[in-house]
Each structure stands twice: as structure tokens, then as C-alpha cells.
Amino acid sequence: MEDGTPGRAWYEIVAHVLKRHQVDLVTYVPDNVLRPLLELVHADPFFTAFAVAREEEGLGINAGAWMGGRRSILMMQTSGFATLANALASLTVPFQIPNLMLVSERGTMGEFNIGQQLVARTMRPVLNTLLIESHTLTRLDELEFILDRSIVQAVATQAPCCYILSPLLTGGKVFAA
Amino acid sequence: MAFPPNQPVSREQAKVMNRFDITKRMVALLRNEEAVIGGIGYTNFDLWGAGQRPQNFYMLGSMGLAVPIGMGVALAQPRRKVIALEGDGSILMELGSLATVAARKQKNLTVVIMDNGAYQITGGQTALTAEGADIVAIAKGCGLTQSAWAADESAFEEMIALSLREDGPWLIGCRIDSAKPVETTERDPPILKDRFMRGLGVKGS
């Protein structure tokens, strides 16, 4: 398939799959690893992309957009995800809103910030406790399939889905000594 | 277009009104299936009590997210007017959302703040709004230039009518008393969402 052409970067594949599924609203709190993806969606007129002040604000905007008939995704880093538990438990999950989330994974495989390392450990337990489907994205060759199928599933089952962008895929953020 | 120039300059100068009364006045002015997002607490309960409409969304628990949810509906349906109803304690948790609304220049969004200076539903503890935080001044500082306190009930009605007629974003500050709400919202999230999506024409009716 054209989309899986070797040589495509992870962020090009992500943008391509979002487009295919008409996910055209991107809210985010920025992150260094996400930078090429954020630049790509800002440069493409298909997307409406903007930064919000807090991650839960983005989750609220995206929930409203869904109820109004528009698809969206919230992008953030692990520490940002840690601020979402209340909004997920009181809005996304009980109202059955298929909020899509893309988290750049900090706190593992070479982390230099102890705060990131600790808060990262709360992410999967929160997702698991709230029974939110999540996928850790580690391989370029699986990326399109996982995104493509799980967006279809999220919409069809009105259930949120969280993608964890592993340093194995992105290279992560490297400590500049 | 801005609000008329006869607005109170500060929170202290605005008349203390009754939340249920002005909520009913607001709902009575809705003619074009405008969406209304009710934040948590008594603001939400009085929106429920003022008469349920398919275009009303009743939030449950995600304190502070009425403005973001309203913003999302407004982004999805730019031709529909959207009103986000929020309490003072709630908006204090999500002041950044006012800057987002201003930066996006969201034309079809009106924010209505019900300010009684207290966390009433938890026992009336004092909120920072009673100690000097002026939400209208904060909104203006965020770039929401079309923000004002409602002097009284008739001024409130004029401001709502103007915000439904002309491009926003708008923010209307309302000082309210601490009367109890008239009803309690039914807590059934999937049904609340389903009704709202049908009311917005996203799902078939």
C-alpha cells in the first residue's frame, strides 16, 4: 500500500491515517518528540490545529466537537496525560465519547528527568483502570494498521483510544549532556 | 460590535440576580436551535429546570470544561450559535480556556458566567471571585474584548440577544444570589449525550 511505503516517517503515516478517517481537528500541548507531526498538521490546510492551555481543555474541546459531528485527536506528552484522569472518568468514559489521544512517551528508555520517569508510571494504570483501549506504538511497519483499525473501532464502539508513541518508534528525547 | 456602553465597570456594580430567573430569560430568547452547554452544579440544575431542550448538554463532573465543550461544538458547527453556561468556581479552574476562545476568535460562542462568589453546592465556601477576582476583567485580559457584566435582568436579555445576533466571542458576567436550584439534572450520561447529538442533527432524530 502507498501508505506503508518504506521510508515514510512515523509522523507522515500518522497524519495520513488521520486524514483518511477525517480526523481533522488537532488540539495539543506541545512536546519535542511530537514537533515534526505538529509542524506537518499545521502546514496542511486539511487540519485545524492549535495548542490549548491544559490537556483537559483539549479533551473537552474534542468531546464537544465529536458531539457536534467532527472528529479530532488530542496530542500531549506523558506528564500531560497525568492531568487527565478526572476528565476521562467524568466526561469521556461515562458519556461514551471516542476521544482519540496520542501521547509521546517520556520517562523510559533514557529519561533524564526524574519527574517524567515517575509520572510515566501512572499512565498505563489509569488507562487500564478506566478500561480505555491503548496501543503502544513501537514499530513503523505496524503503525498504519494499528491506527487505521483502532480509529474505526473507536468510532464504531463510541469508545476512546490512546496511542503511546514509544521511543522505540520515535527515538524519544535524548539527554544533551 | 461591542456591548452597549452602559455596562457596569466592575463586579461590585452589577445587580445580584436570581440564577433560575435569568436562566429562564436566556432560554426564552433561543429561537434557532442554539446549543447550550451547562457546567456542573447549580448552574446545570437550573438549566435543566428551565426546560429541557434537545440542544442542551448537561455536564456531570468534569469541572471547568463547559467552555471547552462549547468551543468544540462551535468548531464542529460554525453556523450554530453556542452558549457555554459556567459557574465562577468552575471557570476559575479553566481560565486558560478563555484565552483559547479569544485566540481562535470563535465567532459563534457566548460564555455566560454565573457568579455568586461561592462554591454553593459544597456548602457555600468562599470562592476567589468574592475576594477580588473579576472574571470579566480576566476575560478582557485574555483578549475577549466583548466581555461585560450584566447590569440587571433587562441588560442581561439585551446582551444575550445581541450575542445571538452578532459575531462573538462574547462573555457575559452575571452576579447571582445563593438561591437553591429548582430541580436536579438526571444523571444518565449516555442518554444526555444521545439526546444532544440528535438535537444537533448529528444523529438521525
Coordinates of C-alpha atoms in Angstrom, one line a residue:
Chain A
M1 CA 0.0 0.0 0.0
E2 CA 1.1 3.5 -0.7
D3 CA 0.7 4.5 2.9
G4 CA 3.1 1.8 4.1
T5 CA 5.9 2.8 1.7
P6 CA 9.2 2.2 3.3
G7 CA 11.0 5.5 4.0
R8 CA 7.9 7.2 5.3
A9 CA 8.5 8.7 8.8
W10 CA 6.2 7.8 11.6
Y11 CA 4.6 11.3 11.7
E12 CA 3.8 11.2 8.0
I13 CA 2.0 7.9 8.5
V14 CA 0.1 9.3 11.5
A15 CA -1.0 12.4 9.5
H16 CA -2.0 10.2 6.5
V17 CA -4.2 7.9 8.6
L18 CA -5.9 10.8 10.4
K19 CA -6.7 12.3 7.1
R20 CA -8.1 9.1 5.7
H21 CA -10.5 8.9 8.7
Q22 CA -11.5 12.6 8.5
V23 CA -9.8 13.3 11.9
D24 CA -9.2 17.0 11.0
L25 CA -9.2 18.8 14.4
V26 CA -5.9 18.5 16.4
T27 CA -5.6 20.0 19.9
Y28 CA -2.4 19.7 21.7
V29 CA 0.0 20.8 24.4
P30 CA 3.4 20.6 22.6
D31 CA 6.2 18.2 23.0
N32 CA 9.6 17.9 21.4
V33 CA 9.1 14.4 20.1
L34 CA 5.7 15.5 18.5
R35 CA 7.2 18.5 16.9
P36 CA 7.5 17.1 13.3
L37 CA 3.9 15.9 13.5
L38 CA 2.7 19.2 14.8
E39 CA 4.5 21.1 12.1
L40 CA 3.1 18.7 9.5
V41 CA -0.5 19.2 10.6
H42 CA -0.1 23.0 10.9
A43 CA 1.3 23.1 7.4
D44 CA -1.6 21.1 5.9
P45 CA -4.8 23.1 5.4
F46 CA -6.9 19.9 5.9
F47 CA -6.2 20.1 9.6
T48 CA -7.3 22.7 12.2
A49 CA -4.5 22.5 14.7
F50 CA -4.0 24.6 17.8
A51 CA -2.4 24.5 21.2
V52 CA -4.5 24.6 24.3
A53 CA -3.6 25.8 27.8
R54 CA -4.2 22.4 29.5
E55 CA -4.7 18.9 28.2
E56 CA -8.1 18.5 29.8
E57 CA -9.2 21.6 27.9
G58 CA -8.3 19.8 24.7
L59 CA -10.2 16.8 25.8
G60 CA -13.3 19.0 26.4
I61 CA -13.0 20.7 23.0
N62 CA -12.6 17.3 21.3
A63 CA -15.6 15.9 23.2
G64 CA -17.7 18.9 22.1
A65 CA -16.5 18.5 18.5
W66 CA -17.5 14.8 18.5
M67 CA -21.0 15.6 19.7
G68 CA -21.2 18.3 17.0
G69 CA -20.1 15.8 14.3
R70 CA -16.4 16.5 13.9
R71 CA -13.5 14.1 14.6
S72 CA -10.4 15.1 16.5
I73 CA -7.3 14.0 18.3
L74 CA -5.5 15.3 21.4
M75 CA -1.7 15.2 21.4
M76 CA 0.4 15.5 24.5
Q77 CA 3.3 14.0 26.5
T78 CA 3.1 11.6 29.4
S79 CA 3.1 14.3 32.1
G80 CA 0.2 15.9 30.3
F81 CA -1.8 12.7 30.2
A82 CA -1.4 12.5 34.0
T83 CA -3.6 15.6 34.3
L84 CA -6.5 13.9 32.5
A85 CA -7.8 11.3 35.0
N86 CA -10.8 13.3 36.2
A87 CA -11.9 14.5 32.7
L88 CA -11.6 10.9 31.4
A89 CA -13.5 9.5 34.3
S90 CA -16.3 12.1 34.3
L91 CA -16.7 13.0 30.6
T92 CA -15.0 10.7 28.1
V93 CA -15.8 7.3 29.6
P94 CA -19.3 7.8 31.1
F95 CA -20.6 9.8 28.1
Q96 CA -19.1 7.2 25.7
I97 CA -17.1 9.8 23.7
P98 CA -14.5 8.3 21.3
N99 CA -11.7 10.7 22.3
L100 CA -8.5 9.8 20.4
M101 CA -5.3 10.6 22.3
L102 CA -1.7 10.5 21.1
V103 CA 0.9 10.5 23.9
S104 CA 4.6 11.0 23.4
E105 CA 6.1 8.6 25.9
R106 CA 8.6 10.1 28.2
G107 CA 10.0 8.6 31.4
T108 CA 11.5 5.5 29.9
M109 CA 14.5 4.3 27.8
G110 CA 16.9 7.1 28.6
E111 CA 14.8 9.6 30.6
F112 CA 16.9 12.3 32.3
N113 CA 14.0 14.0 34.3
I114 CA 13.0 12.2 37.4
G115 CA 9.6 13.8 37.4
Q116 CA 8.9 12.4 33.9
Q117 CA 10.2 9.0 35.0
L118 CA 7.8 8.8 37.9
V119 CA 4.7 10.3 36.3
A120 CA 5.1 8.0 33.3
R121 CA 4.3 5.0 35.6
T122 CA 0.8 6.4 36.3
M123 CA -0.2 6.3 32.6
R124 CA -1.0 2.7 31.9
P125 CA -2.6 2.0 35.3
V126 CA -5.0 4.9 34.7
L127 CA -5.8 3.7 31.2
N128 CA -6.3 0.1 32.4
T129 CA -8.4 1.1 35.4
L130 CA -10.8 3.1 33.2
L131 CA -10.8 0.3 30.6
I132 CA -9.6 2.6 27.9
E133 CA -8.1 0.8 24.9
S134 CA -4.5 1.7 24.4
H135 CA -1.7 0.8 22.0
T136 CA 2.0 1.3 22.4
L137 CA 3.4 2.2 19.0
T138 CA 6.9 0.7 18.6
R139 CA 7.2 -0.4 15.0
L140 CA 7.0 1.5 11.8
D141 CA 5.6 -1.5 9.9
E142 CA 2.7 -1.9 12.3
L143 CA 1.8 1.8 12.7
E144 CA -0.7 2.2 9.9
F145 CA -2.6 -0.9 10.6
I146 CA -2.9 -0.2 14.3
L147 CA -4.1 3.4 13.8
D148 CA -6.4 2.6 10.9
R149 CA -8.2 -0.3 12.6
S150 CA -8.4 1.3 16.0
I151 CA -9.9 4.6 14.8
V152 CA -12.6 2.5 13.0
Q153 CA -13.2 0.7 16.3
A154 CA -13.3 3.8 18.4
V155 CA -15.9 5.4 16.2
A156 CA -18.0 2.2 15.8
T157 CA -18.0 1.4 19.5
Q158 CA -18.1 5.0 20.8
A159 CA -15.0 4.3 23.0
P160 CA -11.8 6.3 23.5
C161 CA -8.4 5.1 22.3
C162 CA -5.0 6.2 23.5
Y163 CA -1.8 5.7 21.4
I164 CA 1.5 5.7 23.3
L165 CA 4.4 6.8 21.0
S166 CA 7.3 4.7 22.2
P167 CA 10.9 6.0 21.9
L168 CA 11.4 2.7 20.0
L169 CA 9.5 4.3 17.2
T170 CA 10.4 8.0 17.6
G171 CA 13.9 7.9 19.0
G172 CA 12.5 9.7 22.1
K173 CA 14.0 12.7 23.7
V174 CA 17.8 12.4 24.2
F175 CA 19.6 13.9 27.2
A176 CA 22.0 16.5 25.8
A177 CA 24.9 16.2 28.3
Chain B
M1 CA -19.9 45.1 17.5
A2 CA -19.4 45.5 21.3
F3 CA -21.9 45.6 24.1
P4 CA -23.7 48.9 24.7
P5 CA -21.6 51.4 26.6
N6 CA -23.9 51.5 29.7
Q7 CA -22.4 48.4 31.4
P8 CA -21.2 48.3 35.0
V9 CA -17.4 48.7 35.2
S10 CA -16.9 46.2 37.9
R11 CA -18.4 43.1 39.6
E12 CA -19.4 45.2 42.6
Q13 CA -21.6 47.5 40.5
A14 CA -23.6 44.7 38.9
K15 CA -27.0 43.8 40.3
V16 CA -27.3 40.5 42.2
M17 CA -29.9 38.5 40.2
N18 CA -31.6 35.1 40.6
R19 CA -29.9 32.2 38.7
F20 CA -33.1 30.4 37.7
D21 CA -34.8 33.6 36.7
I22 CA -32.1 34.7 34.3
T23 CA -31.6 31.1 33.0
K24 CA -35.3 31.1 32.1
R25 CA -34.9 34.5 30.4
M26 CA -32.0 33.2 28.4
V27 CA -33.7 30.1 27.3
A28 CA -36.8 32.1 26.2
L29 CA -34.6 34.1 23.8
L30 CA -33.4 31.0 22.0
R31 CA -35.1 30.7 18.6
N32 CA -32.7 28.9 16.3
E33 CA -31.8 25.7 18.0
E34 CA -28.8 27.2 19.7
A35 CA -26.7 24.8 21.6
V36 CA -26.3 25.4 25.4
I37 CA -23.6 23.6 27.5
G38 CA -24.4 23.6 31.2
G39 CA -21.4 23.3 33.5
I40 CA -21.6 21.4 36.8
G41 CA -23.5 22.2 39.9
Y42 CA -26.5 24.5 40.4
T43 CA -25.8 26.3 37.0
N44 CA -26.5 22.9 35.4
F45 CA -29.5 22.1 37.6
D46 CA -31.3 25.4 36.8
L47 CA -30.6 24.9 33.1
W48 CA -32.4 21.5 33.5
G49 CA -35.2 23.2 35.5
A50 CA -35.6 25.9 32.9
G51 CA -37.0 23.4 30.4
Q52 CA -35.1 20.6 28.7
R53 CA -34.2 21.2 25.0
P54 CA -32.6 18.6 22.7
Q55 CA -29.8 21.2 22.1
N56 CA -28.9 21.4 25.8
F57 CA -25.9 19.4 27.0
Y58 CA -25.6 18.7 30.8
M59 CA -22.1 18.1 32.0
L60 CA -21.5 15.9 35.0
G61 CA -18.3 16.2 37.0
S62 CA -15.7 17.5 34.6
M63 CA -15.5 20.8 36.4
G64 CA -14.3 23.6 34.3
L65 CA -15.0 22.0 30.9
A66 CA -18.2 23.8 29.8
V67 CA -16.3 26.4 27.8
P68 CA -14.1 23.9 26.1
I69 CA -17.0 21.7 25.2
G70 CA -18.9 24.7 23.9
M71 CA -15.8 25.6 21.9
G72 CA -15.7 22.1 20.4
V73 CA -19.4 22.2 19.4
A74 CA -18.8 25.7 17.9
L75 CA -15.8 24.4 15.9
A76 CA -17.9 21.5 14.6
Q77 CA -20.9 23.5 13.7
P78 CA -19.8 27.0 12.8
R79 CA -23.3 28.1 11.7
R80 CA -24.9 27.3 15.0
K81 CA -24.7 29.7 18.0
V82 CA -23.4 28.0 21.1
I83 CA -23.7 29.2 24.7
A84 CA -21.5 27.9 27.5
L85 CA -23.0 28.3 30.9
E86 CA -20.5 28.2 33.7
G87 CA -20.1 28.9 37.4
D88 CA -17.4 31.2 38.9
G89 CA -15.7 28.4 40.8
S90 CA -15.7 26.3 37.6
I91 CA -14.2 28.9 35.3
L92 CA -11.5 29.7 37.8
M93 CA -10.3 26.1 37.2
E94 CA -10.0 26.6 33.4
L95 CA -9.1 30.3 32.9
G96 CA -6.8 29.3 30.0
S97 CA -9.9 28.3 28.0
L98 CA -10.9 31.9 27.8
A99 CA -7.5 32.7 26.2
T100 CA -8.1 29.8 23.7
V101 CA -11.6 31.1 22.8
A102 CA -10.1 34.6 22.3
A103 CA -7.1 33.4 20.2
R104 CA -9.4 31.3 18.0
K105 CA -11.8 34.3 17.7
Q106 CA -14.7 31.8 17.9
K107 CA -17.5 33.9 16.4
N108 CA -20.4 31.6 17.3
L109 CA -19.6 31.2 21.0
T110 CA -21.0 33.0 24.0
V111 CA -19.8 32.4 27.5
V112 CA -22.2 33.1 30.4
I113 CA -20.7 33.1 33.9
M114 CA -23.0 32.7 36.9
D115 CA -21.0 34.3 39.8
N116 CA -22.2 34.1 43.4
G117 CA -18.7 34.3 44.8
A118 CA -19.1 30.8 46.4
Y119 CA -18.8 27.1 45.9
Q120 CA -22.5 26.8 46.7
I121 CA -23.2 23.1 46.1
T122 CA -20.4 22.1 48.5
G123 CA -21.7 24.3 51.3
G124 CA -21.1 27.9 50.2
Q125 CA -17.4 28.2 50.8
T126 CA -16.0 31.5 49.5
A127 CA -14.6 31.5 46.0
L128 CA -11.8 33.8 44.8
T129 CA -14.4 35.8 42.9
A130 CA -15.6 37.1 46.3
E131 CA -12.1 38.2 47.2
G132 CA -11.2 40.3 44.2
A133 CA -11.0 38.1 41.1
D134 CA -13.2 39.8 38.4
I135 CA -14.0 37.3 35.7
V136 CA -14.9 40.0 33.2
A137 CA -11.6 41.8 33.7
I138 CA -9.8 38.4 33.4
A139 CA -11.7 37.7 30.2
K140 CA -10.7 41.1 28.8
G141 CA -7.1 40.4 29.8
C142 CA -7.3 37.1 27.9
G143 CA -8.3 39.0 24.7
L144 CA -12.1 38.6 25.0
T145 CA -12.8 42.2 24.3
Q146 CA -16.6 41.7 24.0
S147 CA -16.9 40.9 27.7
A148 CA -19.1 42.8 30.2
W149 CA -21.1 42.5 33.5
A150 CA -24.9 42.4 33.1
A151 CA -26.2 45.5 35.0
D152 CA -29.6 43.9 35.6
E153 CA -32.1 41.4 34.1
S154 CA -33.1 43.6 31.2
A155 CA -29.5 44.3 30.3
F156 CA -28.8 40.6 30.5
E157 CA -31.6 39.9 28.0
E158 CA -30.3 42.6 25.7
M159 CA -26.7 41.2 25.9
I160 CA -27.9 37.6 25.1
A161 CA -30.0 38.8 22.2
L162 CA -27.0 40.8 20.9
S163 CA -24.7 37.8 21.2
L164 CA -27.1 35.6 19.3
R165 CA -27.4 38.2 16.5
E166 CA -23.8 39.4 16.1
D167 CA -20.4 37.8 15.8
G168 CA -18.6 36.8 19.1
P169 CA -16.9 35.6 21.0
W170 CA -18.9 37.1 23.9
L171 CA -18.7 36.8 27.6
I172 CA -21.5 37.9 29.9
G173 CA -20.8 38.1 33.7
C174 CA -23.8 37.7 35.9
R175 CA -23.8 38.2 39.6
I176 CA -26.3 35.9 41.2
D177 CA -27.8 35.1 44.6
S178 CA -27.4 31.8 46.5
A179 CA -31.0 30.5 46.0
K180 CA -31.3 26.8 45.7
P181 CA -31.9 25.3 42.2
V182 CA -35.4 24.3 41.3
E183 CA -34.6 20.8 40.0
T184 CA -31.8 18.3 39.8
T185 CA -30.4 17.0 36.5
E186 CA -30.9 13.3 35.8
R187 CA -27.5 11.7 35.9
D188 CA -27.6 9.4 32.8
P189 CA -24.6 10.3 30.6
P190 CA -25.2 8.2 27.5
I191 CA -28.8 9.4 27.3
L192 CA -27.8 13.0 27.8
K193 CA -25.3 12.7 25.0
D194 CA -27.6 10.9 22.7
R195 CA -30.3 13.5 23.0
F196 CA -27.8 16.3 22.5
M197 CA -26.3 14.7 19.3
R198 CA -29.8 14.2 17.9
G199 CA -30.7 17.8 18.8
L200 CA -27.6 18.9 16.9
G201 CA -28.6 16.8 13.9
V202 CA -25.5 14.6 14.2
K203 CA -27.6 11.5 14.7
G204 CA -31.0 10.9 13.0
S205 CA -34.0 12.1 15.0

